[in-house]
Coordinates of C-alpha atoms and ligand atoms in Angstrom, one line a residue:
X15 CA 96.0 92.7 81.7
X16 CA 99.7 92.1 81.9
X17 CA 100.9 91.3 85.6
X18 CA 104.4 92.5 85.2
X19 CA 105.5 96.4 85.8
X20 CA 106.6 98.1 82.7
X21 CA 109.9 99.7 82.6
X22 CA 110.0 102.7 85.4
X23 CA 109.3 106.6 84.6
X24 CA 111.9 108.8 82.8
X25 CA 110.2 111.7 85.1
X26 CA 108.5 111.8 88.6
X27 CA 104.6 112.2 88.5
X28 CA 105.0 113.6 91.9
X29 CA 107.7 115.9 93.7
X30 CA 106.6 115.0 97.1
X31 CA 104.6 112.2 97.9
X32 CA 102.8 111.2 101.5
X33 CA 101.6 108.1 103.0
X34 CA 99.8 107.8 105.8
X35 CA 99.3 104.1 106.8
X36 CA 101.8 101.4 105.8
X37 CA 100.2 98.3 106.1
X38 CA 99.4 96.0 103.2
X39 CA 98.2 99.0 100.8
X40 CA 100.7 101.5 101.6
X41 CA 103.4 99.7 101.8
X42 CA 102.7 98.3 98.4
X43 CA 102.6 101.7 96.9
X44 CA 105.6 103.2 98.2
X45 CA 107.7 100.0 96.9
X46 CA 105.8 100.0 93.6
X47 CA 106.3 104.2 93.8
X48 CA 109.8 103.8 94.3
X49 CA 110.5 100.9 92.0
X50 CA 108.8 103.0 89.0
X51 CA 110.2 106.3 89.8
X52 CA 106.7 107.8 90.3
X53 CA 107.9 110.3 92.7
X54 CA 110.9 112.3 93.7
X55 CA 110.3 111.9 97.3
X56 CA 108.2 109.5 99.6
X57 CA 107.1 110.6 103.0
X58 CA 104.6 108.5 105.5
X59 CA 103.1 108.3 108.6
X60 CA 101.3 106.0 110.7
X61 CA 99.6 105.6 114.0
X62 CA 101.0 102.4 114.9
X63 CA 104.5 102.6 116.3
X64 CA 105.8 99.5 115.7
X65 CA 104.4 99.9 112.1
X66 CA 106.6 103.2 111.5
X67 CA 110.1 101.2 113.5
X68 CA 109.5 98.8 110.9
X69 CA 109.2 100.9 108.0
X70 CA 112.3 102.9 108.8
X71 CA 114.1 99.2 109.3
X72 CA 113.0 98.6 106.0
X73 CA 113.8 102.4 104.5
X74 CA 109.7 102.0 103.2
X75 CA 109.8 105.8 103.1
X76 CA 112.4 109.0 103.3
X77 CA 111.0 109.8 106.4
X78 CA 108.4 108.4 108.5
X79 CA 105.9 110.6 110.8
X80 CA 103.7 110.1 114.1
X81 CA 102.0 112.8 113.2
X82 CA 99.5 113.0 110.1
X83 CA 100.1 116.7 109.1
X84 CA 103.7 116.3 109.4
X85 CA 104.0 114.1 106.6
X86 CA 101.1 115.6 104.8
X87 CA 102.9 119.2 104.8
X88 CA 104.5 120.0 101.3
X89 CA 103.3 117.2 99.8
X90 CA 101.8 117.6 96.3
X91 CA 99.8 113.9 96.9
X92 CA 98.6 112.7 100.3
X93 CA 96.9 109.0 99.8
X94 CA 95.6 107.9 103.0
X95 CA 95.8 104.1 103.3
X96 CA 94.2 103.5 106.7
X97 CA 90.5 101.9 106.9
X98 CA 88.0 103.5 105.6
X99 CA 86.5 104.5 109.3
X100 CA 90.0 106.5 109.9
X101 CA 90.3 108.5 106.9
X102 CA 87.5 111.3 108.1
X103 CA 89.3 112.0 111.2
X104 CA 92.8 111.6 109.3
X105 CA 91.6 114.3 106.3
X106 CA 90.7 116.3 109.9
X107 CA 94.4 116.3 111.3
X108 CA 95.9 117.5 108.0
X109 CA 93.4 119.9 107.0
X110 CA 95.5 123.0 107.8
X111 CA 98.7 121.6 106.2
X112 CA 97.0 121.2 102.8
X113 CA 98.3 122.9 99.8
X114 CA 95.8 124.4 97.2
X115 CA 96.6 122.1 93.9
X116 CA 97.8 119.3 96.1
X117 CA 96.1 116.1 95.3
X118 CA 94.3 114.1 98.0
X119 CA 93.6 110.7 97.8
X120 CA 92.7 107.2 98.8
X121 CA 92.1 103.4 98.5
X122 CA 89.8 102.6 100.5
X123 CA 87.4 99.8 99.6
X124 CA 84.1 101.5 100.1
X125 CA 84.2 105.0 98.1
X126 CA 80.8 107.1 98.9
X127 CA 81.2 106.9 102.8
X128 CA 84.8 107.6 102.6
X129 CA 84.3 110.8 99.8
X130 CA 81.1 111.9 102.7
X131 CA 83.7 111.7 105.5
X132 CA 86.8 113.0 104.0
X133 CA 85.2 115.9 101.7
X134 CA 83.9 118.8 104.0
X135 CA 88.0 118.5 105.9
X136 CA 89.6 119.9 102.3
X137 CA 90.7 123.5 102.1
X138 CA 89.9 125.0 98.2
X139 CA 91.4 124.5 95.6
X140 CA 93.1 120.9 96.9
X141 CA 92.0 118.0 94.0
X142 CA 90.1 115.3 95.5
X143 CA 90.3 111.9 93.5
X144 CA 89.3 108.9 95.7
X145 CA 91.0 105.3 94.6
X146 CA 90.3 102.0 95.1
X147 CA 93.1 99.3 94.0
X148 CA 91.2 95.9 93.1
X149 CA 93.6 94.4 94.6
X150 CA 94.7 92.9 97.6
X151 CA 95.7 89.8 99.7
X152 CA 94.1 88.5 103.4
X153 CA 97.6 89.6 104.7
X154 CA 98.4 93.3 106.4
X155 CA 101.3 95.2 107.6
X156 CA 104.0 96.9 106.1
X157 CA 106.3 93.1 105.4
X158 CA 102.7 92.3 103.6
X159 CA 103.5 94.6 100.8
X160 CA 105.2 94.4 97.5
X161 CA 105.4 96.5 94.3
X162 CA 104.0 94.1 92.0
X163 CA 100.8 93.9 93.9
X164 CA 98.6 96.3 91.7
X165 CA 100.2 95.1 88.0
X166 CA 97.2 93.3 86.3
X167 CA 94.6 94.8 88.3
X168 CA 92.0 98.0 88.2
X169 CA 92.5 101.1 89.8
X170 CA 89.3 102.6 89.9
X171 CA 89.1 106.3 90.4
X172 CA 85.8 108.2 91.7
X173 CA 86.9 112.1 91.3
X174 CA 85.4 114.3 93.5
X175 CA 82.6 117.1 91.8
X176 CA 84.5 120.1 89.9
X177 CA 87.9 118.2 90.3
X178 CA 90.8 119.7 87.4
X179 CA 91.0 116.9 85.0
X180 CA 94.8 117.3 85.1
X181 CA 94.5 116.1 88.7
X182 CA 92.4 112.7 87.6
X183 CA 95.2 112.6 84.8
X184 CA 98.3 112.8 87.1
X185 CA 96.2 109.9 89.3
X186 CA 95.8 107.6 86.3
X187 CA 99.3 108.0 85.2
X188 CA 100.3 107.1 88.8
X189 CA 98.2 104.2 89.3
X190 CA 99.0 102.6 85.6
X191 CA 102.7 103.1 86.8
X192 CA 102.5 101.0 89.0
X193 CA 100.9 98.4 85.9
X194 CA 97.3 99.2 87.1
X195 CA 94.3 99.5 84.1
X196 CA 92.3 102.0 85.4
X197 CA 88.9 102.7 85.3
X198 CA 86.4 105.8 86.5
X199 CA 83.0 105.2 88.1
X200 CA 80.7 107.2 90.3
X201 CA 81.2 106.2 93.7
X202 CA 77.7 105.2 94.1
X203 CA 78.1 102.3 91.3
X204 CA 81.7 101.2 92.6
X205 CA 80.2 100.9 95.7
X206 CA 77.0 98.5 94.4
X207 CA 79.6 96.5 92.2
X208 CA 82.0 96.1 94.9
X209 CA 79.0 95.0 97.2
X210 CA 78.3 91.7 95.1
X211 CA 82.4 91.3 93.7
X212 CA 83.7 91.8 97.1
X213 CA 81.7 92.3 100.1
X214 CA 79.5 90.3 100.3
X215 CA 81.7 87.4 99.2
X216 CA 84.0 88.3 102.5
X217 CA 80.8 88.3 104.5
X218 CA 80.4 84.7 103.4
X219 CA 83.4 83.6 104.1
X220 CA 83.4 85.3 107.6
X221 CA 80.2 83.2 108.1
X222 CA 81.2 79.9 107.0
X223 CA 84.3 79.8 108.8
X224 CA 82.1 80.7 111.8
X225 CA 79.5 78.2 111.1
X226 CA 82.0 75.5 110.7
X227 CA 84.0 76.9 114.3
X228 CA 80.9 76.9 116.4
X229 CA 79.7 73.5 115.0
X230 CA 83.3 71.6 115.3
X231 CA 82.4 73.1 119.2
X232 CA 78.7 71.5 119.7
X233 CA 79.5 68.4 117.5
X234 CA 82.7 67.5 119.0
X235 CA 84.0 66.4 115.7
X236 CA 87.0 67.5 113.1
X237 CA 85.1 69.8 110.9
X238 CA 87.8 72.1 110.3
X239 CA 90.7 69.6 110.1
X240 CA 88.6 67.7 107.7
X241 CA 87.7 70.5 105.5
X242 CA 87.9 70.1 101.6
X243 CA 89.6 72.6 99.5
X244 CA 86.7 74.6 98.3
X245 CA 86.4 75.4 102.7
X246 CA 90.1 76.0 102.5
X247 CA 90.0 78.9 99.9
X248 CA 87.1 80.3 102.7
X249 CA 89.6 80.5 105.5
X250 CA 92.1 82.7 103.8
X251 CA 89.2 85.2 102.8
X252 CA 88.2 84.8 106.0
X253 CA 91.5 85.9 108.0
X254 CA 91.4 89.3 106.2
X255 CA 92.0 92.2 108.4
X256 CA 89.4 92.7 111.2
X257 CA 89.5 96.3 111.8
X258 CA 89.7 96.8 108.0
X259 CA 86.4 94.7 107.3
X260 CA 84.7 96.4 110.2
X261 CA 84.9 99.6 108.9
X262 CA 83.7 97.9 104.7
X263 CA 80.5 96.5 106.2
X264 CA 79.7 99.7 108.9
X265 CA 80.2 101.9 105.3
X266 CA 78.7 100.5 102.7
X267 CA 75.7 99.5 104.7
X268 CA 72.9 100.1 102.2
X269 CA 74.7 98.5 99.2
X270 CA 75.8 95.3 101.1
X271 CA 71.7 94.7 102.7
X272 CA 70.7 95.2 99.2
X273 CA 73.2 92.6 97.7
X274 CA 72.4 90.2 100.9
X275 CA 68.9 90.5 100.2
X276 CA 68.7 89.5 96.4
X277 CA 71.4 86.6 97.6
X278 CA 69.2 85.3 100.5
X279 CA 66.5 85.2 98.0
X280 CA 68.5 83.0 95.5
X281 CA 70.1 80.9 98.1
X282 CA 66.3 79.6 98.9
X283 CA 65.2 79.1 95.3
X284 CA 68.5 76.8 95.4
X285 CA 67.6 74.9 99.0
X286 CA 63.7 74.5 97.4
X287 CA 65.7 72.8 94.2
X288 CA 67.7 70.3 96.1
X289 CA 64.5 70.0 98.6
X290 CA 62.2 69.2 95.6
X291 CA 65.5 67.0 93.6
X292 CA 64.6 69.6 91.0
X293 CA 68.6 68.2 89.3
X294 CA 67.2 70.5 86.0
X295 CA 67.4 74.3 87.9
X296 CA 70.8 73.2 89.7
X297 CA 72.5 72.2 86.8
X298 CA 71.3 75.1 84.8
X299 CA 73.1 77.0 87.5
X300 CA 76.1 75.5 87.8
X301 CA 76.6 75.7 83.7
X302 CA 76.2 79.1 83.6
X303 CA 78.5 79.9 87.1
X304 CA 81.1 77.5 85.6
X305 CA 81.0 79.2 82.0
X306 CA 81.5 83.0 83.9
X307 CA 84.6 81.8 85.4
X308 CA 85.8 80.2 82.0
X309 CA 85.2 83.8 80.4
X310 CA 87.3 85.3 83.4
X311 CA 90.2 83.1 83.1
X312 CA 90.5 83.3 79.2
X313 CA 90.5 87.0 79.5
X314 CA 93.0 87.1 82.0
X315 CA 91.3 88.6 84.7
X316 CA 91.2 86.0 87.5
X317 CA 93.2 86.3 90.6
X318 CA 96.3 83.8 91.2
X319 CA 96.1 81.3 93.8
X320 CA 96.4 82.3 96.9
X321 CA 99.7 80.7 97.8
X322 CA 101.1 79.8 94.2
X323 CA 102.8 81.9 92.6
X324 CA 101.5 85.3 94.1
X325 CA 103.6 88.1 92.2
X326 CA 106.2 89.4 94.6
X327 CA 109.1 92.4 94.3
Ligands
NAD23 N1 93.7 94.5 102.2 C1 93.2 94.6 101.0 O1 93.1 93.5 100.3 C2 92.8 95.9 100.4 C3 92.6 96.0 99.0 C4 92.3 97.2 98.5 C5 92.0 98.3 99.3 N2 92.1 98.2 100.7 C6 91.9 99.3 101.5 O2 93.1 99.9 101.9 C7 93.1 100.4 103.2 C8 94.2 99.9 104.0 O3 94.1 98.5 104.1 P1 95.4 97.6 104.4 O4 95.1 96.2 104.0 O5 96.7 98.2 103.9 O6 95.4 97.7 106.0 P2 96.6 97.4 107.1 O7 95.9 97.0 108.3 O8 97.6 96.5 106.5 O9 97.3 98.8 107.2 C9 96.6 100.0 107.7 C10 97.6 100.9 108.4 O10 97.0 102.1 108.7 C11 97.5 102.5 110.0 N3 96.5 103.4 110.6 C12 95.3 103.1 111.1 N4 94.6 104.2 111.5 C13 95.5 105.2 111.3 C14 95.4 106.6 111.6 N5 94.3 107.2 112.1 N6 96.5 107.4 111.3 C15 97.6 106.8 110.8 N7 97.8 105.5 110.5 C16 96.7 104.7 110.8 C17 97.7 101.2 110.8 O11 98.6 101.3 111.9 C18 98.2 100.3 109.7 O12 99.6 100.3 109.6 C19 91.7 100.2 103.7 O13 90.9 101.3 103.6 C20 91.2 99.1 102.8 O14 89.8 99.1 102.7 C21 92.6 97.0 101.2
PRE24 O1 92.4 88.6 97.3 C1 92.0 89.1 98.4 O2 92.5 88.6 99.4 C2 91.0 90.1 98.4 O3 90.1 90.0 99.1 C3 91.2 91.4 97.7 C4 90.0 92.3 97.6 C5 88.9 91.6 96.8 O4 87.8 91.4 97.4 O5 89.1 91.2 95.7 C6 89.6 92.7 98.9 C7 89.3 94.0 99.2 C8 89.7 95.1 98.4 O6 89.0 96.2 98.5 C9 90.1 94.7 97.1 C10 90.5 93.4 96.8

């Protein structure tokens, strides 16, 4: 997948589009909105205060709201960019602002919970097509952004039941804008897939780093400062966003415990291998792990290093 933007839109996808949340995500979208003329107008809101004096310091958005319905009135898209525990209350506060034909949308990283949440809060006749951008860094707020962030990556949409195919259309054509390949899944399936390519690899990481902090503590000794790099690349997953992980784990409980399950299982046939210097099974492994990420990088789908030569505007 190419990781640069194409050239930007003749004509706006959307007249009017809103924002709310203008951290890492949002912030990303209205640059790459803006850079690639994918609307006429960009509003936003956000809860945070110092979030929204920054955005206007940065002229982020046209106009920038307290208040969730204020931005979401008119618009013909609303994307809510908040975690996913926020976006059932926020679909709540602009529920009687909501145009019929309006698009309402996402990017949150767990889909069913949020489509469960946000759903029963949308007037008829608004089109309902959840997002999630596969793509992101362990950085947040709105100076974390910038509009190259979803070029190269999937966009994968999970339209609502009954939804007008021109509205999944209009989303595709936004999301590619912005240099996304995009791809459509039930949100039951993203949310198993994202479980094993995502989740649980942050849970991981969350626990190592722990591990490591709690041991450095009883031991007395430099575990941390000594670390290697593969412990390294653990600490950046592992400084993600707090509030935003929370909310991942807390919704998308059954397809995490499954994933953890079936990986607790093959972490012990691997500590019996080592236990019982069975060199044959870990070897096997490590061939077949170290041919998947051979196939990734040839096909151009691996991430860049995390601190060399990240994409920026
Ligand atoms: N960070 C990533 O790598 C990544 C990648 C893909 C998708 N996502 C998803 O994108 C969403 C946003 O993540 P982010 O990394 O941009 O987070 P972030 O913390 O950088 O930004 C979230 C913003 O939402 C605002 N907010 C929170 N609750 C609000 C509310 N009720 N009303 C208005 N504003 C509110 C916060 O003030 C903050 O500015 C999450 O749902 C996350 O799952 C994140
Ligand atoms: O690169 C990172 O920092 C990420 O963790 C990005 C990442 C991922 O797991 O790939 C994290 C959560 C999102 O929902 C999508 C992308």
């Amino acid at each position: 997948m190419p990781e640069r933007l194409g050239p930007p839109r003749e004509a706006p996808i959307f007249r009017r589009l809103a924002l709310v949340g203008l951290g890492l995500i949002g912030s990303s979208i209205a640059r790459a909105a803006r850079r690639q003329n994918l609307a006429t107008e960009i509003v936003a809101a956000d809860s945070n205060a110092e979030v929204r004096a920054r955005a206007e310091e940065i002229g982020l958005a046209d106009r920038v709201y307290a208040d969730v319905a204020d931005a979401a009135r008119g618009a013909d898209c609303v994307i809510l960019c908040v975690p996913v525990g926020a976006c059932g209350p926020v679909a709540k506060a602009m529920r009687s602002v909501l145009e019929p034909g309006a698009i309402v949308s996402d990017v949150g990283s767990v889909k069913g919970a949020v489509m469960a949440a946000v759903e029963p809060h949308l007037p008829e006749g608004v089109q309902f097509v959840p997002a999630h951008p596969v793509a992101g860094t362990e950085d947040s707020g709105p100076d974390a952004g910038f509009s190259t962030l979803f070029a190269g990556r999937w966009a994968i949409l999970t339209p609502a039941y009954g939804v007008e195919a021109d509205a999944v259309e209009r989303m595709r054509a936004f999301w590619e804008g912005m240099g996304s390949a995009v791809e459509i899944m039930s949100a039951p399936h993203h949310d198993l897939v994202l479980a094993i390519t995502s989740h649980v690899p942050h849970l991981i990481a969350y626990n190592i780093v722990g591990t490591a902090a709690d041991l450095e503590e009883v031991t007395r000794s430099e575990v941390i400062k000594f670390s290697a790099g593969g412990f390294r690349d653990f600490t950046r997953i592992a400084a993600s966003d707090p509030t935003m992980w929370r909310d991942v784990f807390l919704n998308n409980k059954e397809a995490v415990l499954e994933m953890l399950q079936r990986f607790n299982e093959d972490l012990s046939a691997l500590a019996r291998a080592i236990r019982w210097d069975d060199g044959e099974t870990l070897h096997a492994l490590f061939t077949r792990t170290r041919a998947i990420r051979r196939g990734i990088v040839s096909e151009g789908q691996d991430a860049p290093a995390p601190d060399f030569g990240r994409p920026r505007e």
